mmCIF file of C-alpha atoms in Angstrom:
data_model
loop_
_atom_site.group_PDB
_atom_site.id
_atom_site.type_symbol
_atom_site.label_atom_id
_atom_site.label_comp_id
_atom_site.label_asym_id
_atom_site.label_seq_id
_atom_site.Cartn_x
_atom_site.Cartn_y
_atom_site.Cartn_z
ATOM 1 C CA UNK A 981 -64.129 0.004 -2.455
ATOM 2 C CA UNK A 982 -61.369 -0.235 -0.128
ATOM 3 C CA UNK A 983 -57.958 1.172 -1.451
ATOM 4 C CA UNK A 984 -55.304 -1.681 -0.734
ATOM 5 C CA UNK A 985 -51.527 -0.697 0.150
ATOM 6 C CA UNK A 986 -50.902 -4.756 -1.046
ATOM 7 C CA UNK A 987 -49.670 -6.220 -3.963
ATOM 8 C CA UNK A 988 -51.532 -6.257 -7.184
ATOM 9 C CA UNK A 989 -51.356 -7.374 -10.836
ATOM 10 C CA UNK A 990 -50.273 -4.953 -13.773
ATOM 11 C CA UNK A 991 -53.139 -4.172 -15.850
ATOM 12 C CA UNK A 992 -50.935 -4.772 -19.251
ATOM 13 C CA UNK A 993 -47.542 -6.255 -19.680
ATOM 14 C CA UNK A 994 -45.567 -3.301 -20.443
ATOM 15 C CA UNK A 995 -42.015 -5.175 -19.989
ATOM 16 C CA UNK A 996 -42.998 -9.136 -20.657
ATOM 17 C CA UNK A 997 -39.051 -9.587 -20.560
ATOM 18 C CA UNK A 998 -38.444 -8.074 -17.423
ATOM 19 C CA UNK A 999 -41.518 -9.284 -15.749
ATOM 20 C CA UNK A 1000 -43.267 -12.285 -17.369
ATOM 21 C CA UNK A 1001 -45.641 -13.097 -14.954
ATOM 22 C CA UNK A 1002 -46.549 -9.480 -13.766
ATOM 23 C CA UNK A 1003 -45.146 -9.956 -10.418
ATOM 24 C CA UNK A 1004 -44.324 -6.470 -9.614
ATOM 25 C CA UNK A 1005 -46.436 -4.336 -7.509
ATOM 26 C CA UNK A 1006 -49.487 -2.449 -9.250
ATOM 27 C CA UNK A 1007 -49.794 1.362 -8.453
ATOM 28 C CA UNK A 1008 -53.192 0.849 -7.158
ATOM 29 C CA UNK A 1009 -54.871 -2.014 -5.829
ATOM 30 C CA UNK A 1010 -58.413 -2.172 -4.837
ATOM 31 C CA UNK A 1011 -60.451 -4.940 -3.014
ATOM 32 C CA UNK A 1012 -64.158 -6.100 -2.367
ATOM 33 C CA UNK A 1013 -65.356 -8.413 0.567
ATOM 34 C CA UNK A 1014 -68.619 -10.327 0.461
ATOM 35 C CA UNK A 1015 -69.826 -13.172 2.445
ATOM 36 C CA UNK A 1016 -71.054 -16.022 0.030
ATOM 37 C CA UNK A 1017 -72.337 -19.424 0.467
ATOM 38 C CA UNK A 1018 -71.163 -19.295 4.082
ATOM 39 C CA UNK A 1019 -67.567 -18.049 3.345
ATOM 40 C CA UNK A 1020 -65.780 -14.716 3.285
ATOM 41 C CA UNK A 1021 -64.317 -13.827 -0.455
ATOM 42 C CA UNK A 1022 -62.079 -11.298 -0.947
ATOM 43 C CA UNK A 1023 -61.756 -9.739 -4.194
ATOM 44 C CA UNK A 1024 -58.791 -7.831 -5.610
ATOM 45 C CA UNK A 1025 -57.824 -6.333 -8.622
ATOM 46 C CA UNK A 1026 -56.318 -3.140 -10.271
ATOM 47 C CA UNK A 1027 -59.560 -2.828 -12.548
ATOM 48 C CA UNK A 1028 -62.556 -1.226 -11.338
ATOM 49 C CA UNK A 1029 -64.474 -2.632 -13.886
ATOM 50 C CA UNK A 1030 -64.150 -5.915 -12.756
ATOM 51 C CA UNK A 1031 -64.914 -5.059 -9.442
ATOM 52 C CA UNK A 1032 -67.869 -3.702 -10.761
ATOM 53 C CA UNK A 1033 -68.999 -7.166 -12.038
ATOM 54 C CA UNK A 1034 -68.182 -8.461 -8.736
ATOM 55 C CA UNK A 1035 -70.531 -6.082 -7.105
ATOM 56 C CA UNK A 1036 -73.162 -6.535 -9.730
ATOM 57 C CA UNK A 1037 -73.108 -10.271 -8.991
ATOM 58 C CA UNK A 1038 -72.799 -10.569 -4.951
ATOM 59 C CA UNK A 1039 -73.541 -6.913 -3.520
ATOM 60 C CA UNK A 1040 -76.700 -6.834 -1.327
ATOM 61 C CA UNK A 1041 -77.250 -10.753 -0.768
ATOM 62 C CA UNK A 1042 -78.214 -12.030 2.793
ATOM 63 C CA UNK A 1043 -74.861 -13.302 4.392
ATOM 64 C CA UNK A 1044 -75.608 -17.177 4.757
ATOM 65 C CA UNK A 1045 -73.361 -18.639 7.553
ATOM 66 C CA UNK A 1046 -73.359 -22.429 8.073
ATOM 67 C CA UNK A 1047 -72.627 -24.583 11.199
ATOM 68 C CA UNK A 1048 -68.889 -25.196 10.046
ATOM 69 C CA UNK A 1049 -67.761 -21.489 10.593
ATOM 70 C CA UNK A 1050 -66.879 -19.122 8.030
ATOM 71 C CA UNK A 1051 -63.744 -19.607 6.082
ATOM 72 C CA UNK A 1052 -61.908 -17.083 4.002
ATOM 73 C CA UNK A 1053 -61.219 -17.073 0.404
ATOM 74 C CA UNK A 1054 -59.210 -14.821 -1.671
ATOM 75 C CA UNK A 1055 -59.780 -14.600 -5.691
ATOM 76 C CA UNK A 1056 -57.272 -12.123 -7.644
ATOM 77 C CA UNK A 1057 -58.771 -10.280 -10.778
ATOM 78 C CA UNK A 1058 -56.563 -9.500 -13.503
ATOM 79 C CA UNK A 1059 -57.457 -7.277 -16.723
ATOM 80 C CA UNK A 1060 -55.476 -7.842 -19.973
ATOM 81 C CA UNK A 1061 -55.251 -5.379 -22.987
ATOM 82 C CA UNK A 1062 -57.597 -5.842 -25.434
ATOM 83 C CA UNK A 1063 -56.759 -8.931 -28.142
ATOM 84 C CA UNK A 1064 -55.637 -7.966 -31.449
ATOM 85 C CA UNK A 1065 -58.139 -10.158 -32.950
ATOM 86 C CA UNK A 1066 -61.995 -8.821 -33.244
ATOM 87 C CA UNK A 1067 -63.947 -9.811 -30.558
ATOM 88 C CA UNK A 1068 -66.529 -12.970 -31.617
ATOM 89 C CA UNK A 1069 -70.055 -12.697 -31.346
ATOM 90 C CA UNK A 1070 -69.768 -15.158 -28.396
ATOM 91 C CA UNK A 1071 -66.793 -16.126 -26.162
ATOM 92 C CA UNK A 1072 -65.336 -19.717 -26.599
ATOM 93 C CA UNK A 1073 -66.573 -21.981 -24.095
ATOM 94 C CA UNK A 1074 -64.707 -22.943 -21.143
ATOM 95 C CA UNK A 1075 -62.626 -26.152 -21.474
ATOM 96 C CA UNK A 1076 -61.610 -27.412 -17.899
ATOM 97 C CA UNK A 1077 -58.445 -29.297 -16.909
ATOM 98 C CA UNK A 1078 -56.844 -30.186 -13.144
ATOM 99 C CA UNK A 1079 -53.502 -31.625 -11.924
ATOM 100 C CA UNK A 1080 -51.117 -31.081 -9.057
ATOM 101 C CA UNK A 1081 -53.518 -29.721 -6.789
ATOM 102 C CA UNK A 1082 -54.924 -26.780 -8.985
ATOM 103 C CA UNK A 1083 -58.215 -26.413 -11.098
ATOM 104 C CA UNK A 1084 -58.260 -24.569 -14.398
ATOM 105 C CA UNK A 1085 -61.102 -23.238 -16.680
ATOM 106 C CA UNK A 1086 -60.094 -21.707 -19.920
ATOM 107 C CA UNK A 1087 -61.700 -20.267 -22.646
ATOM 108 C CA UNK A 1088 -58.384 -18.861 -24.623
ATOM 109 C CA UNK A 1089 -54.971 -17.784 -23.736
ATOM 110 C CA UNK A 1090 -56.193 -14.062 -22.446
ATOM 111 C CA UNK A 1091 -59.346 -15.562 -20.739
ATOM 112 C CA UNK A 1092 -59.115 -18.068 -17.834
ATOM 113 C CA UNK A 1093 -59.401 -19.246 -13.951
ATOM 114 C CA UNK A 1094 -56.533 -21.115 -12.037
ATOM 115 C CA UNK A 1095 -57.812 -22.052 -8.757
ATOM 116 C CA UNK A 1096 -55.869 -23.542 -5.771
ATOM 117 C CA UNK A 1097 -58.624 -25.337 -3.660
ATOM 118 C CA UNK A 1098 -56.256 -26.212 -0.549
ATOM 119 C CA UNK A 1099 -55.014 -22.588 -0.362
ATOM 120 C CA UNK A 1100 -58.417 -21.153 -0.863
ATOM 121 C CA UNK A 1101 -57.412 -18.639 -3.584
ATOM 122 C CA UNK A 1102 -57.930 -18.096 -7.339
ATOM 123 C CA UNK A 1103 -56.382 -16.049 -10.088
ATOM 124 C CA UNK A 1104 -58.745 -14.858 -12.875
ATOM 125 C CA UNK A 1105 -57.705 -13.148 -15.750
ATOM 126 C CA UNK A 1106 -59.771 -11.643 -18.378
ATOM 127 C CA UNK A 1107 -58.983 -9.376 -21.491
ATOM 128 C CA UNK A 1108 -60.823 -5.862 -22.100
ATOM 129 C CA UNK A 1109 -62.648 -7.631 -25.037
ATOM 130 C CA UNK A 1110 -64.724 -9.826 -22.338
ATOM 131 C CA UNK A 1111 -66.166 -6.393 -20.380
ATOM 132 C CA UNK A 1112 -68.514 -6.723 -23.591
ATOM 133 C CA UNK A 1113 -69.548 -10.035 -22.686
ATOM 134 C CA UNK A 1114 -70.591 -9.535 -18.896
ATOM 135 C CA UNK A 1115 -72.985 -12.345 -18.914
ATOM 136 C CA UNK A 1116 -69.905 -14.690 -19.877
ATOM 137 C CA UNK A 1117 -67.494 -13.049 -17.744
ATOM 138 C CA UNK A 1118 -69.786 -13.549 -14.689
ATOM 139 C CA UNK A 1119 -71.049 -16.702 -14.926
ATOM 140 C CA UNK A 1120 -68.359 -18.866 -16.660
ATOM 141 C CA UNK A 1121 -65.115 -16.869 -14.843
ATOM 142 C CA UNK A 1122 -65.892 -15.422 -11.773
ATOM 143 C CA UNK A 1123 -68.730 -17.641 -10.367
ATOM 144 C CA UNK A 1124 -66.514 -20.367 -11.612
ATOM 145 C CA UNK A 1125 -64.050 -19.186 -9.098
ATOM 146 C CA UNK A 1126 -66.495 -18.849 -6.387
ATOM 147 C CA UNK A 1127 -68.582 -21.709 -6.332
ATOM 148 C CA UNK A 1128 -65.781 -24.050 -6.864
ATOM 149 C CA UNK A 1129 -63.672 -22.421 -3.853
ATOM 150 C CA UNK A 1130 -66.665 -22.318 -1.681
ATOM 151 C CA UNK A 1131 -67.797 -26.291 -2.530
ATOM 152 C CA UNK A 1132 -64.248 -27.673 -1.910
ATOM 153 C CA UNK A 1133 -63.647 -25.201 1.220
ATOM 154 C CA UNK A 1134 -66.702 -25.886 2.720
ATOM 155 C CA UNK A 1135 -67.642 -29.135 1.720
ATOM 156 C CA UNK A 1136 -70.847 -28.801 -0.020
ATOM 157 C CA UNK A 1137 -72.493 -30.773 -2.474
ATOM 158 C CA UNK A 1138 -73.059 -28.671 -5.611
ATOM 159 C CA UNK A 1139 -76.622 -29.285 -7.372
ATOM 160 C CA UNK A 1140 -78.011 -28.197 -10.520
ATOM 161 C CA UNK A 1141 -81.398 -27.094 -9.123
ATOM 162 C CA UNK A 1142 -83.694 -24.763 -7.481
ATOM 163 C CA UNK A 1143 -84.545 -24.119 -3.938
ATOM 164 C CA UNK A 1144 -87.392 -22.432 -1.929
ATOM 165 C CA UNK A 1145 -88.669 -22.472 1.515
ATOM 166 C CA UNK A 1146 -90.589 -21.252 4.266
ATOM 167 C CA UNK A 1147 -89.880 -20.439 8.200
ATOM 168 C CA UNK A 1148 -86.106 -21.832 7.837
ATOM 169 C CA UNK A 1149 -87.309 -25.279 5.975
ATOM 170 C CA UNK A 1150 -86.299 -25.702 2.307
ATOM 171 C CA UNK A 1151 -87.412 -27.815 -0.891
ATOM 172 C CA UNK A 1152 -85.059 -28.807 -3.601
ATOM 173 C CA UNK A 1153 -86.426 -28.437 -7.138
ATOM 174 C CA UNK A 1154 -84.637 -30.766 -9.431
ATOM 175 C CA UNK A 1155 -85.233 -31.572 -12.939
ATOM 176 C CA UNK A 1156 -83.982 -31.543 -16.187
ATOM 177 C CA UNK A 1157 -83.333 -28.378 -17.866
ATOM 178 C CA UNK A 1158 -86.370 -26.606 -19.790
ATOM 179 C CA UNK A 1159 -88.678 -28.761 -16.951
ATOM 180 C CA UNK A 1160 -90.157 -25.564 -15.092
ATOM 181 C CA UNK A 1161 -88.100 -25.036 -12.251
ATOM 182 C CA UNK A 1162 -87.218 -21.383 -12.791
ATOM 183 C CA UNK A 1163 -91.165 -20.907 -13.379
ATOM 184 C CA UNK A 1164 -91.811 -22.731 -10.253
ATOM 185 C CA UNK A 1165 -89.173 -20.729 -8.209
ATOM 186 C CA UNK A 1166 -90.676 -17.491 -9.400
ATOM 187 C CA UNK A 1167 -94.281 -18.026 -8.782
ATOM 188 C CA UNK A 1168 -93.237 -19.239 -5.275
ATOM 189 C CA UNK A 1169 -91.345 -16.206 -4.877
ATOM 190 C CA UNK A 1170 -94.342 -14.004 -5.893
ATOM 191 C CA UNK A 1171 -96.596 -16.250 -3.431
ATOM 192 C CA UNK A 1172 -94.901 -15.357 -0.507
ATOM 193 C CA UNK A 1173 -92.309 -18.236 -0.363
ATOM 194 C CA UNK A 1174 -88.524 -17.299 0.626
ATOM 195 C CA UNK A 1175 -86.317 -17.720 -2.420
ATOM 196 C CA UNK A 1176 -82.907 -19.320 -1.825
ATOM 197 C CA UNK A 1177 -81.431 -20.234 -5.507
ATOM 198 C CA UNK A 1178 -82.556 -20.898 -8.850
ATOM 199 C CA UNK A 1179 -79.816 -22.662 -10.861
ATOM 200 C CA UNK A 1180 -77.388 -23.739 -8.342
ATOM 201 C CA UNK A 1181 -78.134 -25.222 -4.640
ATOM 202 C CA UNK A 1182 -75.056 -26.331 -2.445
ATOM 203 C CA UNK A 1183 -75.945 -28.370 0.535
ATOM 204 C CA UNK A 1184 -74.160 -29.749 3.468
ATOM 205 C CA UNK A 1185 -74.379 -33.255 3.384
ATOM 206 C CA UNK A 1186 -74.665 -33.900 7.135
ATOM 207 C CA UNK A 1187 -76.726 -30.935 8.275
ATOM 208 C CA UNK A 1188 -79.009 -30.865 4.880
ATOM 209 C CA UNK A 1189 -78.322 -26.875 5.205
ATOM 210 C CA UNK A 1190 -78.515 -25.352 1.525
ATOM 211 C CA UNK A 1191 -77.425 -21.943 0.816
ATOM 212 C CA UNK A 1192 -77.342 -20.104 -2.807
ATOM 213 C CA UNK A 1193 -76.765 -16.822 -4.313
ATOM 214 C CA UNK A 1194 -79.801 -15.208 -4.984
ATOM 215 C CA UNK A 1195 -78.760 -12.433 -7.362
ATOM 216 C CA UNK A 1196 -80.792 -13.299 -10.748
ATOM 217 C CA UNK A 1197 -83.633 -14.956 -11.746
ATOM 218 C CA UNK A 1198 -83.753 -16.508 -15.532
ATOM 219 C CA UNK A 1199 -86.919 -16.817 -17.295
ATOM 220 C CA UNK A 1200 -88.349 -17.134 -20.714
ATOM 221 C CA UNK A 1201 -90.905 -14.870 -21.966
ATOM 222 C CA UNK A 1202 -93.307 -17.423 -22.021
ATOM 223 C CA UNK A 1203 -93.600 -17.677 -18.073
ATOM 224 C CA UNK A 1204 -94.922 -13.828 -18.103
ATOM 225 C CA UNK A 1205 -98.526 -15.070 -19.308
ATOM 226 C CA UNK A 1206 -99.250 -16.631 -16.216
ATOM 227 C CA UNK A 1207 -98.205 -13.656 -13.815
ATOM 228 C CA UNK A 1208 -101.318 -11.661 -12.678
ATOM 229 C CA UNK A 1209 -99.119 -9.045 -10.843
ATOM 230 C CA UNK A 1210 -98.412 -6.205 -13.067
ATOM 231 C CA UNK A 1211 -95.476 -4.973 -11.075
ATOM 232 C CA UNK A 1212 -94.006 -8.032 -11.435
ATOM 233 C CA UNK A 1213 -94.682 -8.575 -15.001
ATOM 234 C CA UNK A 1214 -93.066 -4.892 -15.603
ATOM 235 C CA UNK A 1215 -89.700 -5.973 -13.215
ATOM 236 C CA UNK A 1216 -89.249 -9.081 -15.595
ATOM 237 C CA UNK A 1217 -89.991 -7.882 -19.001
ATOM 238 C CA UNK A 1218 -87.905 -4.771 -18.514
ATOM 239 C CA UNK A 1219 -84.840 -6.631 -17.348
ATOM 240 C CA UNK A 1220 -81.846 -7.682 -19.875
ATOM 241 C CA UNK A 1221 -82.269 -10.263 -22.016
ATOM 242 C CA UNK A 1222 -79.398 -12.917 -21.845
ATOM 243 C CA UNK A 1223 -78.082 -15.772 -24.567
ATOM 244 C CA UNK A 1224 -77.491 -18.766 -22.719
ATOM 245 C CA UNK A 1225 -74.849 -21.363 -24.762
ATOM 246 C CA UNK A 1226 -78.005 -23.705 -25.783
ATOM 247 C CA UNK A 1227 -79.464 -20.283 -27.789
ATOM 248 C CA UNK A 1228 -82.269 -19.910 -25.274
ATOM 249 C CA UNK A 1229 -82.849 -16.410 -24.474
ATOM 250 C CA UNK A 1230 -84.004 -15.346 -20.968
ATOM 251 C CA UNK A 1231 -84.862 -12.228 -19.011
ATOM 252 C CA UNK A 1232 -82.146 -11.634 -16.171
ATOM 253 C CA UNK A 1233 -84.418 -10.407 -13.507
ATOM 254 C CA UNK A 1234 -82.562 -9.102 -10.402
ATOM 255 C CA UNK A 1235 -83.748 -10.461 -7.306
ATOM 256 C CA UNK A 1236 -82.684 -7.901 -5.228
ATOM 257 C CA UNK A 1237 -85.170 -4.992 -6.272
ATOM 258 C CA UNK A 1238 -87.510 -6.159 -3.733
ATOM 259 C CA UNK A 1239 -90.129 -8.202 -5.517
ATOM 260 C CA UNK A 1240 -90.400 -11.326 -2.792
ATOM 261 C CA UNK A 1241 -88.219 -12.485 0.417
ATOM 262 C CA UNK A 1242 -84.618 -13.688 -0.200
ATOM 263 C CA UNK A 1243 -84.011 -16.352 2.230
ATOM 264 C CA UNK A 1244 -82.193 -14.634 4.974
ATOM 265 C CA UNK A 1245 -80.252 -17.714 6.184
ATOM 266 C CA UNK A 1246 -79.374 -21.258 4.890
ATOM 267 C CA UNK A 1247 -82.709 -23.356 4.826
ATOM 268 C CA UNK A 1248 -82.954 -26.654 6.409
ATOM 269 C CA UNK A 1249 -84.299 -29.339 3.706
ATOM 270 C CA UNK A 1250 -86.876 -31.269 4.405
ATOM 271 C CA UNK A 1251 -87.428 -32.838 1.000
ATOM 272 C CA UNK A 1252 -87.182 -32.552 -2.717
ATOM 273 C CA UNK A 1253 -89.190 -32.833 -5.956
ATOM 274 C CA UNK A 1254 -88.343 -33.902 -9.486
ATOM 275 C CA UNK A 1255 -90.261 -30.861 -11.368
ATOM 276 C CA UNK A 1256 -91.864 -32.401 -14.453
ATOM 277 C CA UNK A 1257 -92.826 -30.908 -17.805
ATOM 278 C CA UNK A 1258 -95.866 -33.392 -18.032
ATOM 279 C CA UNK A 1259 -99.447 -32.392 -17.194
ATOM 280 C CA UNK A 1260 -100.908 -34.189 -13.941
ATOM 281 C CA UNK A 1261 -103.483 -36.656 -15.011
ATOM 282 C CA UNK A 1262 -105.616 -35.299 -11.749
ATOM 283 C CA UNK A 1263 -105.268 -31.628 -11.591
ATOM 284 C CA UNK A 1264 -105.559 -32.056 -7.864
ATOM 285 C CA UNK A 1265 -103.207 -34.609 -7.294
ATOM 286 C CA UNK A 1266 -100.059 -32.841 -8.760
ATOM 287 C CA UNK A 1267 -97.631 -34.656 -6.222
ATOM 288 C CA UNK A 1268 -96.654 -38.459 -6.420
ATOM 289 C CA UNK A 1269 -93.836 -40.053 -4.060
ATOM 290 C CA UNK A 1270 -90.912 -41.807 -5.831
ATOM 291 C CA UNK A 1271 -90.216 -45.343 -4.774
ATOM 292 C CA UNK A 1272 -87.327 -45.809 -2.569
ATOM 293 C CA UNK A 1273 -85.856 -48.174 -4.840
ATOM 294 C CA UNK A 1274 -86.023 -45.550 -7.794
ATOM 295 C CA UNK A 1275 -84.291 -42.466 -5.722
ATOM 296 C CA UNK A 1276 -80.644 -43.311 -6.143
ATOM 297 C CA UNK A 1277 -80.751 -43.893 -9.789
ATOM 298 C CA UNK A 1278 -83.109 -40.772 -10.412
ATOM 299 C CA UNK A 1279 -80.825 -38.279 -8.057
ATOM 300 C CA UNK A 1280 -77.564 -39.811 -9.922
ATOM 301 C CA UNK A 1281 -79.036 -39.175 -13.312
ATOM 302 C CA UNK A 1282 -80.297 -35.835 -12.694
ATOM 303 C CA UNK A 1283 -76.825 -34.621 -10.973
ATOM 304 C CA UNK A 1284 -74.164 -36.004 -13.036
ATOM 305 C CA UNK A 1285 -71.474 -33.865 -11.601
ATOM 306 C CA UNK A 1286 -72.567 -33.863 -7.905
ATOM 307 C CA UNK A 1287 -73.097 -37.435 -7.746
ATOM 308 C CA UNK A 1288 -68.947 -37.838 -8.000
ATOM 309 C CA UNK A 1289 -68.091 -35.253 -5.316
ATOM 310 C CA UNK A 1290 -67.284 -35.916 -1.728
ATOM 311 C CA UNK A 1291 -70.307 -36.062 0.505
ATOM 312 C CA UNK A 1292 -72.668 -37.317 -2.264
ATOM 313 C CA UNK A 1293 -73.209 -40.559 -0.516
ATOM 314 C CA UNK A 1294 -74.197 -38.934 2.712
ATOM 315 C CA UNK A 1295 -76.295 -36.479 0.942
ATOM 316 C CA UNK A 1296 -77.903 -39.430 -0.895
ATOM 317 C CA UNK A 1297 -78.659 -41.085 2.245
ATOM 318 C CA UNK A 1298 -80.096 -38.387 3.955
ATOM 319 C CA UNK A 1299 -82.504 -37.489 1.033
ATOM 320 C CA UNK A 1300 -83.841 -41.130 0.669
ATOM 321 C CA UNK A 1301 -84.825 -40.420 4.580
ATOM 322 C CA UNK A 1302 -86.840 -37.607 3.909
ATOM 323 C CA UNK A 1303 -88.202 -39.043 0.839
ATOM 324 C CA UNK A 1304 -88.504 -37.643 -2.619
ATOM 325 C CA UNK A 1305 -91.691 -36.368 -4.746
ATOM 326 C CA UNK A 1306 -92.393 -36.055 -8.658
ATOM 327 C CA UNK A 1307 -94.209 -32.704 -9.415
ATOM 328 C CA UNK A 1308 -96.330 -32.454 -12.384
ATOM 329 C CA UNK A 1309 -98.062 -29.661 -14.100
ATOM 330 C CA UNK A 1310 -101.325 -28.232 -13.020
ATOM 331 C CA UNK A 1311 -103.689 -25.778 -14.424
ATOM 332 C CA UNK A 1312 -101.543 -22.780 -13.143
ATOM 333 C CA UNK A 1313 -98.358 -22.334 -11.412
ATOM 334 C CA UNK A 1314 -100.019 -21.315 -8.247
ATOM 335 C CA UNK A 1315 -101.215 -24.923 -7.713
ATOM 336 C CA UNK A 1316 -97.734 -26.343 -7.733
ATOM 337 C CA UNK A 1317 -96.935 -23.464 -5.302
ATOM 338 C CA UNK A 1318 -99.478 -24.945 -2.976
ATOM 339 C CA UNK A 1319 -98.395 -28.577 -3.466
ATOM 340 C CA UNK A 1320 -94.688 -27.209 -2.218
ATOM 341 C CA UNK A 1321 -96.528 -25.555 0.711
ATOM 342 C CA UNK A 1322 -98.078 -28.595 1.392
ATOM 343 C CA UNK A 1323 -94.533 -30.231 1.731
ATOM 344 C CA UNK A 1324 -93.130 -27.340 3.776
ATOM 345 C CA UNK A 1325 -95.730 -27.468 6.439
#
């Protein structure tokens, strides 16, 4: 942590009438700088607890740099006093809104994010209650700010999917939730492929360089039955369990603990596969080519948000040039990893 003499946010509102916006300088202000998704992010706060969550999310990651330089972003984090009402079992879902060049994600009056993408900055506010919900605080508020600023500031296409690679080349893993992307990404990691991302991938549409945040892997308990490595099984089974909004419970295994290679630099995409939960008719032929005239519809249906973002049509064109496959399940995830290796060669 760096002790910073700059302006900061008050930890609590002591005189709302005199300082309703908490603009007075705080007595102590800290900052953390991390390179994420090809951008340089500076997180500032008077709360050590909030900056500890930032470190839990982004410390120890490879410092990816994209071809168009490394823009700087600034995120200020403010911690408000505990709410009067008792904490809920699960925080409210984030509601999003935009206008006048601002983007907002709001849980409730004490937990929200306001972003100014053109100024490359954001304000995240959380109450002390949210410290007991670190998963939601990290993913739905802090990550919301980081991912949105990086997407807008670097001109990236944000994809819901995973990505693994080899020797600087990458394959996108796409498909519906529950299709097996995380399990396939896990086995790719355990069998020596480079791991870029498990749930969110960000692509420069012109260069097709992909980046991501390889901090945690989320897998369900039934994925453990396919793992033959006792150390890997111990690593995952002793990880904390998180509960997603859908109700699904998953292990949250820290990828930075040295159980495989994290992609040291952005990966150049050489293709994509739609991961299917259906078993292959022929266990020795898991891959099938998706016809060119179906690719646009398949991509748009799978990536509803990304398909409306700037750069999508160029990304779509480039992926059509590379070709996209469907990958059905074999007898063991090792067979699917072997199929990915053939595409990466």
